[in-house]
mmCIF file with all atom_site columns, C-alpha atoms in Angstrom:
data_model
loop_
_atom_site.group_PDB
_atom_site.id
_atom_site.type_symbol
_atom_site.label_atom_id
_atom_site.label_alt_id
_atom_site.label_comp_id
_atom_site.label_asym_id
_atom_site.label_entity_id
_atom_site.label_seq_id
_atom_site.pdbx_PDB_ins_code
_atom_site.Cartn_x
_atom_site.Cartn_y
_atom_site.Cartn_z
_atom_site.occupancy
_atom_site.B_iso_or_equiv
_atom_site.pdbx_formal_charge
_atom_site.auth_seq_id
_atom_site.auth_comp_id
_atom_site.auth_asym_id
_atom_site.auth_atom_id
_atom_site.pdbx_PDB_model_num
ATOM 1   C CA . UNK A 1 1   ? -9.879  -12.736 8.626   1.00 0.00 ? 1   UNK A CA 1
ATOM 2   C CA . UNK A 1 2   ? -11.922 -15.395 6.413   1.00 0.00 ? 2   UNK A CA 1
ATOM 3   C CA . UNK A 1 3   ? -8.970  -15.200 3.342   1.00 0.00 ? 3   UNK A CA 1
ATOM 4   C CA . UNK A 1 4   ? -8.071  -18.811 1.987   1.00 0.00 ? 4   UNK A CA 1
ATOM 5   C CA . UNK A 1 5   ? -6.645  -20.107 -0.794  1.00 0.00 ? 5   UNK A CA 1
ATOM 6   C CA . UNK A 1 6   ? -8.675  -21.995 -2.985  1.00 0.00 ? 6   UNK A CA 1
ATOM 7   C CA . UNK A 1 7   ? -6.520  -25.252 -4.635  1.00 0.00 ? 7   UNK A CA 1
ATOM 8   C CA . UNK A 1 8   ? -7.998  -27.227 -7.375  1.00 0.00 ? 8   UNK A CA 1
ATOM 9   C CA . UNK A 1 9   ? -7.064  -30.170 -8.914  1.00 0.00 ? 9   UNK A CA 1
ATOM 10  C CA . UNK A 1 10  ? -7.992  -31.870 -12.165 1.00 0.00 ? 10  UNK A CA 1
ATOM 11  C CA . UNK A 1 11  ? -6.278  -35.144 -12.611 1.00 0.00 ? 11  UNK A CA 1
ATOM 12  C CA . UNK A 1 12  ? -7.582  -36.981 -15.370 1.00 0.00 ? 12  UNK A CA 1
ATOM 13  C CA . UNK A 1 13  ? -10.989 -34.805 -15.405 1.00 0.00 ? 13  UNK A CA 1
ATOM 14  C CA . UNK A 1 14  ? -12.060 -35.390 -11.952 1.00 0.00 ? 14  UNK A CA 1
ATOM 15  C CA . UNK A 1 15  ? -11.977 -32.074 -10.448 1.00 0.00 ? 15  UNK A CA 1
ATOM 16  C CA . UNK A 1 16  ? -11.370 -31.909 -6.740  1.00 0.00 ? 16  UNK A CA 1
ATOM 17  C CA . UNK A 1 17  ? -11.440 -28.668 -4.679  1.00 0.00 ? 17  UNK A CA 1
ATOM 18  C CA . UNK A 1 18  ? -9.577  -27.890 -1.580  1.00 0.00 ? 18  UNK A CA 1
ATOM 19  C CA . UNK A 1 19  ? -9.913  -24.429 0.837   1.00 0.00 ? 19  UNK A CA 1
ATOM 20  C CA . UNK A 1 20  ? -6.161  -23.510 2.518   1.00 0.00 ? 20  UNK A CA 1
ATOM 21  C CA . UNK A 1 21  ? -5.475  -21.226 4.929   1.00 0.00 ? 21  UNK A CA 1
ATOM 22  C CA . UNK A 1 22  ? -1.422  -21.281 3.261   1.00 0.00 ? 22  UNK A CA 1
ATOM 23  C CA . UNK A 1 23  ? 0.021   -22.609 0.390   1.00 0.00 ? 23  UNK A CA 1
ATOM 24  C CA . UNK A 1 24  ? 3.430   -22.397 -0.688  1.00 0.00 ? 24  UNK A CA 1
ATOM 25  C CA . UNK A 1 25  ? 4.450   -21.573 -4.431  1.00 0.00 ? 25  UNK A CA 1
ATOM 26  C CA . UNK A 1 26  ? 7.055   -23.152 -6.315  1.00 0.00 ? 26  UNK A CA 1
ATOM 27  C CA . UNK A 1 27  ? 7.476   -21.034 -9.004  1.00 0.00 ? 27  UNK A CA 1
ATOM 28  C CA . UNK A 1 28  ? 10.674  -20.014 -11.204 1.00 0.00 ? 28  UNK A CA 1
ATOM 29  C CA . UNK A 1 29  ? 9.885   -16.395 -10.859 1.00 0.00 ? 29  UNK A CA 1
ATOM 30  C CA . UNK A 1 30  ? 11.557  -14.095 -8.340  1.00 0.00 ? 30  UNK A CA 1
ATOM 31  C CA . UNK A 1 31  ? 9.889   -11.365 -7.029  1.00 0.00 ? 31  UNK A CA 1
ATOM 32  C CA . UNK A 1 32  ? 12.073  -9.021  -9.255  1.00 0.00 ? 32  UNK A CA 1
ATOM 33  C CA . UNK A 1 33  ? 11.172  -10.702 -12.529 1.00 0.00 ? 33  UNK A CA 1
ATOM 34  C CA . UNK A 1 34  ? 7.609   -10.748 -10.981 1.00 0.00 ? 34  UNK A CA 1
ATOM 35  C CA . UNK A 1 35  ? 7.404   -7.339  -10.339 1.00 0.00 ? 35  UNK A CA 1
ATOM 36  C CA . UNK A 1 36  ? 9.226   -6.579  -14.094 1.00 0.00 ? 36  UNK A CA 1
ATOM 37  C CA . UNK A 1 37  ? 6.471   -8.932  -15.418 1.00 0.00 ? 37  UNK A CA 1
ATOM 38  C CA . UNK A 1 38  ? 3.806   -6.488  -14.198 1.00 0.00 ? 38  UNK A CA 1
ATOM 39  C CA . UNK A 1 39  ? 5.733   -3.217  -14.827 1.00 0.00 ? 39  UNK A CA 1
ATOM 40  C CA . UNK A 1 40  ? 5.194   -1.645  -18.925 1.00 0.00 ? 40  UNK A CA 1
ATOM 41  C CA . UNK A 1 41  ? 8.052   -1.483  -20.793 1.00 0.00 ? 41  UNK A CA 1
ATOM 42  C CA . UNK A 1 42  ? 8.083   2.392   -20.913 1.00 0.00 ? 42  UNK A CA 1
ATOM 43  C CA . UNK A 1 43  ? 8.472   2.625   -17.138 1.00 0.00 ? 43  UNK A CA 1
ATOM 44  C CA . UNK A 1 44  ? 11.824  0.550   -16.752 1.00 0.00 ? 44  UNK A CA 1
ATOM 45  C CA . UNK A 1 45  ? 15.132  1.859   -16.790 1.00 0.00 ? 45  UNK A CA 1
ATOM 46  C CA . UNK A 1 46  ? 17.608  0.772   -19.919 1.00 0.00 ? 46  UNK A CA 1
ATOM 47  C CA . UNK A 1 47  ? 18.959  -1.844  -17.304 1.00 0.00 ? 47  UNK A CA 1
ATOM 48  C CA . UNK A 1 48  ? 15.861  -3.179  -16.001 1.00 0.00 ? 48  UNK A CA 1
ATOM 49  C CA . UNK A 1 49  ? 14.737  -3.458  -19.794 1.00 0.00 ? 49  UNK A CA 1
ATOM 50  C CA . UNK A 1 50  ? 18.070  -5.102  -20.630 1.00 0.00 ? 50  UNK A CA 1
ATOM 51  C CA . UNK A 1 51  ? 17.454  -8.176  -17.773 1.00 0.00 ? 51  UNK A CA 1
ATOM 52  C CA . UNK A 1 52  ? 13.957  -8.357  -18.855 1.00 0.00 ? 52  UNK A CA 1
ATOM 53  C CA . UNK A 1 53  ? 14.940  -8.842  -22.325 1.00 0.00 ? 53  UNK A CA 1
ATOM 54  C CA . UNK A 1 54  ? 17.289  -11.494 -21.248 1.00 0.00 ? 54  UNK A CA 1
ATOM 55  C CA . UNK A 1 55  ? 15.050  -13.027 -19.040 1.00 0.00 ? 55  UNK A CA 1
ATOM 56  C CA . UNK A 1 56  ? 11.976  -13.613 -21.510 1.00 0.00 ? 56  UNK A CA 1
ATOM 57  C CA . UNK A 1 57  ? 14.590  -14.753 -24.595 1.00 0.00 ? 57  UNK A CA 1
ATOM 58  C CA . UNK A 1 58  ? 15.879  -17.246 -21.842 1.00 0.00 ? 58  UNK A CA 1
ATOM 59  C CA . UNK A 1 59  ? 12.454  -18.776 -21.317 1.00 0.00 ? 59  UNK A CA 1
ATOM 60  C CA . UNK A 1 60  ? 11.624  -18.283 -25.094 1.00 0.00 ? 60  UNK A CA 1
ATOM 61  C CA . UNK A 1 61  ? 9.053   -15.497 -24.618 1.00 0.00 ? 61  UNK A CA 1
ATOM 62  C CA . UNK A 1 62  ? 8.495   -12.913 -27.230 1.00 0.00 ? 62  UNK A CA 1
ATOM 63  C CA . UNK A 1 63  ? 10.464  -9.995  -26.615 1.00 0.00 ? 63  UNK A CA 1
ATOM 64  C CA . UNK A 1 64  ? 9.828   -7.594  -29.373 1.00 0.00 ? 64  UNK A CA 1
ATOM 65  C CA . UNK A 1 65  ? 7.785   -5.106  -27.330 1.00 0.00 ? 65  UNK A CA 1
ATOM 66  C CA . UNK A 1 66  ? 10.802  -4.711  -24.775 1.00 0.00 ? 66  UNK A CA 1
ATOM 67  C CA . UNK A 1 67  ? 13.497  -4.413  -27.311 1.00 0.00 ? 67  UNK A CA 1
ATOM 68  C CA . UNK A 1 68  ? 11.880  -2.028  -29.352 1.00 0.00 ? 68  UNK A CA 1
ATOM 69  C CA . UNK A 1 69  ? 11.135  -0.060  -25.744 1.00 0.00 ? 69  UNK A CA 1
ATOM 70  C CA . UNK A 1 70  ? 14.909  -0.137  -25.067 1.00 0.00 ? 70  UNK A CA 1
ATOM 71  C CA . UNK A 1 71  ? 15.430  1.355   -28.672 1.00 0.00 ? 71  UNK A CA 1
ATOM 72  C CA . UNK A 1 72  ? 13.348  4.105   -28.201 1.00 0.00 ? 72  UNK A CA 1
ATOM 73  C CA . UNK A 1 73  ? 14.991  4.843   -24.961 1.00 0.00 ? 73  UNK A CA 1
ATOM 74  C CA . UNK A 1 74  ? 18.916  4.971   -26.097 1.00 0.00 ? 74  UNK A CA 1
ATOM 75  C CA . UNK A 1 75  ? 18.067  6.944   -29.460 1.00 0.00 ? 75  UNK A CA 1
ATOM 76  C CA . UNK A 1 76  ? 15.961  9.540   -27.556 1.00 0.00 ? 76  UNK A CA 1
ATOM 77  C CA . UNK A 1 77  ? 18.839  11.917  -27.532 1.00 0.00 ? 77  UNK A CA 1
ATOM 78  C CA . UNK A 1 78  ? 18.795  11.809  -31.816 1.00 0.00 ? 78  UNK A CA 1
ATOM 79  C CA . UNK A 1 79  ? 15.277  11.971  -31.635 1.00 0.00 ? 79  UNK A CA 1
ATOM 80  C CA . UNK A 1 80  ? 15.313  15.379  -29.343 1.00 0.00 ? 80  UNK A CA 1
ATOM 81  C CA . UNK A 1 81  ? 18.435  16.905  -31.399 1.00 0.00 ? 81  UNK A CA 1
ATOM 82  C CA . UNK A 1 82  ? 16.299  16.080  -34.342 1.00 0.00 ? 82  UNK A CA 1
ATOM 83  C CA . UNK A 1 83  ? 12.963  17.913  -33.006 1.00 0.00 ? 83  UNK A CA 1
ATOM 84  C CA . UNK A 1 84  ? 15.643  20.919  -32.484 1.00 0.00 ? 84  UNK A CA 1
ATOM 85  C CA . UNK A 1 85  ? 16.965  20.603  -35.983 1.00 0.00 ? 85  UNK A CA 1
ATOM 86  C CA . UNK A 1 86  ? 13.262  21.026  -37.361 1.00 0.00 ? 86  UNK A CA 1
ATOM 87  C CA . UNK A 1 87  ? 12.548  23.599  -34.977 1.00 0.00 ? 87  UNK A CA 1
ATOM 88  C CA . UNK A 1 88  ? 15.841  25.576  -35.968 1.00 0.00 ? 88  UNK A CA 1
ATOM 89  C CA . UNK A 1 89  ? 14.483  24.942  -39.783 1.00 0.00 ? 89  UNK A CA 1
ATOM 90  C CA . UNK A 1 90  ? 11.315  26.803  -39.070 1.00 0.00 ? 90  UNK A CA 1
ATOM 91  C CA . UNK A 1 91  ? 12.824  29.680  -37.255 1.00 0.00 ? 91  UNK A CA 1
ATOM 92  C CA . UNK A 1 92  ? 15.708  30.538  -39.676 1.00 0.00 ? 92  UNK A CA 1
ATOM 93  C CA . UNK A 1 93  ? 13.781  30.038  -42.606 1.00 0.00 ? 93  UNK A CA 1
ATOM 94  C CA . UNK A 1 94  ? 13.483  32.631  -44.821 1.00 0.00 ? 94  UNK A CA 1
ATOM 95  C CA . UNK A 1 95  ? 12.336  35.932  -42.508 1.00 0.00 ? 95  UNK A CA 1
ATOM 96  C CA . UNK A 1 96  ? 9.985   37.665  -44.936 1.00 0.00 ? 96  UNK A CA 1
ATOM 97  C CA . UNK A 1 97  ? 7.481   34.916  -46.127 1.00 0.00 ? 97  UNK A CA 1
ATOM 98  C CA . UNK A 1 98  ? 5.563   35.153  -42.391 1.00 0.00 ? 98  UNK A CA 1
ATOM 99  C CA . UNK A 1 99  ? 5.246   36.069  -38.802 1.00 0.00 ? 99  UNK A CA 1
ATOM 100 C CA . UNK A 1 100 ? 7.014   34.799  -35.941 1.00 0.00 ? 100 UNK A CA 1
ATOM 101 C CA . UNK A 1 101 ? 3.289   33.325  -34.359 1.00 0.00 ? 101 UNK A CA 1
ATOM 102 C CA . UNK A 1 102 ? 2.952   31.399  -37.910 1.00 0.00 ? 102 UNK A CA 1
ATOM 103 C CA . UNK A 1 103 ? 6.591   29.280  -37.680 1.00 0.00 ? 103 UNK A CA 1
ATOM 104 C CA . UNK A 1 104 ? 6.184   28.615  -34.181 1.00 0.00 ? 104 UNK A CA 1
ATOM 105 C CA . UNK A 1 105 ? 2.677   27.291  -34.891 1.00 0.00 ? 105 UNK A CA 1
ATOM 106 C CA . UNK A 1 106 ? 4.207   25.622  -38.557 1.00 0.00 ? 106 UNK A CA 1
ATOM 107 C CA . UNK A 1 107 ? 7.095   24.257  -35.697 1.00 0.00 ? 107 UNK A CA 1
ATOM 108 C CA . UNK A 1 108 ? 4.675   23.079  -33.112 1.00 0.00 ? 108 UNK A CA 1
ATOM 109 C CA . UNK A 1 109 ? 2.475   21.243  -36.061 1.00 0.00 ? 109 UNK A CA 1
ATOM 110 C CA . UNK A 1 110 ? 5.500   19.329  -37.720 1.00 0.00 ? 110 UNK A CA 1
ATOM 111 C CA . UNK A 1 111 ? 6.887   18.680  -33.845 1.00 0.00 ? 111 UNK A CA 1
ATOM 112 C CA . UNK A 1 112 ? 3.217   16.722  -33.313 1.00 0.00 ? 112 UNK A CA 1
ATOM 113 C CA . UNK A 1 113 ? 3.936   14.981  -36.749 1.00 0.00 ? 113 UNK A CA 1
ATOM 114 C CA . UNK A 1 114 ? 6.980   14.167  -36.072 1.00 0.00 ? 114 UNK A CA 1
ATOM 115 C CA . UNK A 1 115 ? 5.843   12.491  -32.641 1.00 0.00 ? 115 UNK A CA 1
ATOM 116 C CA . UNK A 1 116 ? 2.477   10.877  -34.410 1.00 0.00 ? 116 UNK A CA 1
ATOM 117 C CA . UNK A 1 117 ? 4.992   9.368   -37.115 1.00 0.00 ? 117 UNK A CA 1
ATOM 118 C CA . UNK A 1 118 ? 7.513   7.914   -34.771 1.00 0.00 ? 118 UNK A CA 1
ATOM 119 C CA . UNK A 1 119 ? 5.034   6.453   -32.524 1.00 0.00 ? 119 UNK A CA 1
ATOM 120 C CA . UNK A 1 120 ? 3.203   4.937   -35.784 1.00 0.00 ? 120 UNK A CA 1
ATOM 121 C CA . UNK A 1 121 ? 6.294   3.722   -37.187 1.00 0.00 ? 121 UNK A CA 1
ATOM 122 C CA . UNK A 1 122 ? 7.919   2.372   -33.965 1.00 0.00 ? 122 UNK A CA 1
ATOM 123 C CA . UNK A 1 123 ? 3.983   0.230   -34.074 1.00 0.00 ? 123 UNK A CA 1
ATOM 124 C CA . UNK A 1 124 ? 3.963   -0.434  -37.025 1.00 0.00 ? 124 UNK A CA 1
ATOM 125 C CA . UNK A 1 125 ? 7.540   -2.524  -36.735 1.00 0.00 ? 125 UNK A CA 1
ATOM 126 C CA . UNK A 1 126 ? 6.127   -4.443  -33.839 1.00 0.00 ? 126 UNK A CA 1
ATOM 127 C CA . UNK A 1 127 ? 2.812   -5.324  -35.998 1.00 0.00 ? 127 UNK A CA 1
ATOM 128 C CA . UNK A 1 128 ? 4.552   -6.804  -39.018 1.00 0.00 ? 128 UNK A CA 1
ATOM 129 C CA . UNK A 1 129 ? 8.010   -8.324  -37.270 1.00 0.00 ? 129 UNK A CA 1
ATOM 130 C CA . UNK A 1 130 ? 10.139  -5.362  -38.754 1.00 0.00 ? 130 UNK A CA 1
ATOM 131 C CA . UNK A 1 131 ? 13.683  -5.016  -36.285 1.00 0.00 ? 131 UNK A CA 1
ATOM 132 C CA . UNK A 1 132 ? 13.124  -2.179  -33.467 1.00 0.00 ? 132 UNK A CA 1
ATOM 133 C CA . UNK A 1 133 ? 15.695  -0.440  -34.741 1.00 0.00 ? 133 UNK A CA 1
ATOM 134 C CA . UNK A 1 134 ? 14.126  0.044   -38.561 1.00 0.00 ? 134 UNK A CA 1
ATOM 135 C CA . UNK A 1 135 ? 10.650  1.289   -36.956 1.00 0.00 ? 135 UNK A CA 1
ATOM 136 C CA . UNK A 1 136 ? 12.581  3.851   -34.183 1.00 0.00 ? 136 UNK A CA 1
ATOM 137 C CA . UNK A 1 137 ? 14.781  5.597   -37.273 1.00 0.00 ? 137 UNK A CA 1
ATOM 138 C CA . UNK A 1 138 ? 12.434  5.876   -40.030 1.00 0.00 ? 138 UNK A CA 1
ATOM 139 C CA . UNK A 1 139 ? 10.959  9.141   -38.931 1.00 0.00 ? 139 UNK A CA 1
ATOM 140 C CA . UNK A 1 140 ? 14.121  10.401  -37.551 1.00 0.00 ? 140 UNK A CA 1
ATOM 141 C CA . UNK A 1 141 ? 15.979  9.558   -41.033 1.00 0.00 ? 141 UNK A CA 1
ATOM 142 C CA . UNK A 1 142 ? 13.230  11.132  -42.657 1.00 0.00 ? 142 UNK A CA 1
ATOM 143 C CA . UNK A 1 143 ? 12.295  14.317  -40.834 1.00 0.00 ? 143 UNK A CA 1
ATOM 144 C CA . UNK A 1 144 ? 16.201  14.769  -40.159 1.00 0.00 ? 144 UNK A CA 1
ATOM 145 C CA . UNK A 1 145 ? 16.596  15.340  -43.853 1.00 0.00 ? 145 UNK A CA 1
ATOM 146 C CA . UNK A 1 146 ? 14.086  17.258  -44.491 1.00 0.00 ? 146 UNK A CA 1
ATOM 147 C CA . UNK A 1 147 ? 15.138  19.805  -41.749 1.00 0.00 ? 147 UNK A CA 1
ATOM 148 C CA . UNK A 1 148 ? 19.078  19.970  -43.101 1.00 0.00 ? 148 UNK A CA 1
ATOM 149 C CA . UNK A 1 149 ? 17.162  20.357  -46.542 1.00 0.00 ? 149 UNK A CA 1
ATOM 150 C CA . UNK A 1 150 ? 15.246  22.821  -45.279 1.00 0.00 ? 150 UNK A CA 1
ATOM 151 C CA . UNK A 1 151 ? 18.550  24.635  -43.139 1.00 0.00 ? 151 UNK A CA 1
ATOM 152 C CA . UNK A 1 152 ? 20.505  24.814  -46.190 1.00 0.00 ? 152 UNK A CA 1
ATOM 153 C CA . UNK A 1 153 ? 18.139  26.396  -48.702 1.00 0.00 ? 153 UNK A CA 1
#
């Protein structure tokens, strides 16, 4: 096995190079906040998502991507009863306007906008420093209205 470890130094600009069969690494990282490092922010539980967020405000790394991840997560529930509000406002409309096959395909189309929009928004509050919380309930606040608007007609 010809693997080594390549060291190189720089101390005041003169560049040394050294070949190592081992090395050992000091780092501050433990193999847990390495792995969470390396893992997306969609793929962690709320727990996981709650350490990491700790962890990079700790060492005064920008955590915005994370939180807004963990507010996605705990208002998916309001975000599904939501879709099944608009849903329920397409279906029980009024009966006589159209066919069945049109609202579910009217249902399915506002379901994708809803998605597009929340995904946008939710973006769109990381881009220009907006809380998490302001870009993960705009749609819902929105759409949500509409659909009770649209139930009680």
């Amino acid at each position: 096995n010809n693997a080594y470890i390549r060291k190189i130094n720089a101390p005041n600009l003169s560049i040394s190079s050294k070949s190592l069969a081992r090395l050992s690494w000091q780092g501050q990282l433990s193999p847990e906040q390495l792995k969470a490092v390396s893992t997306a922010p969609g793929s962690m539980s709320i727990t996981k998502l709650l350490q990491h967020i700790r962890y990079l405000n700790n060492s005064k790394q920008d955590s915005s991507a994370h939180i807004l991840k963990l507010t996605q997560k705990l208002l998916q529930p309001i975000n599904m009863m939501i879709m099944i509000l608009l849903a329920l406002a397409f279906i029980f409309g009024s009966q006589r306007q159209s066919s069945m096959g049109y609202k579910m395909m009217f249902g399915i189309l506002w379901g994708f906008i809803y998605y597009l929009s929340n995904e946008m928004a939710a973006n769109a509050a990381l881009v220009y420093h907006f809380p998490a919380w302001s870009g993960v309930l705009v749609t819902p606040i929105a759409l949500g209205s509409f659909a009770a608007y649209k139930l009680s007609r």
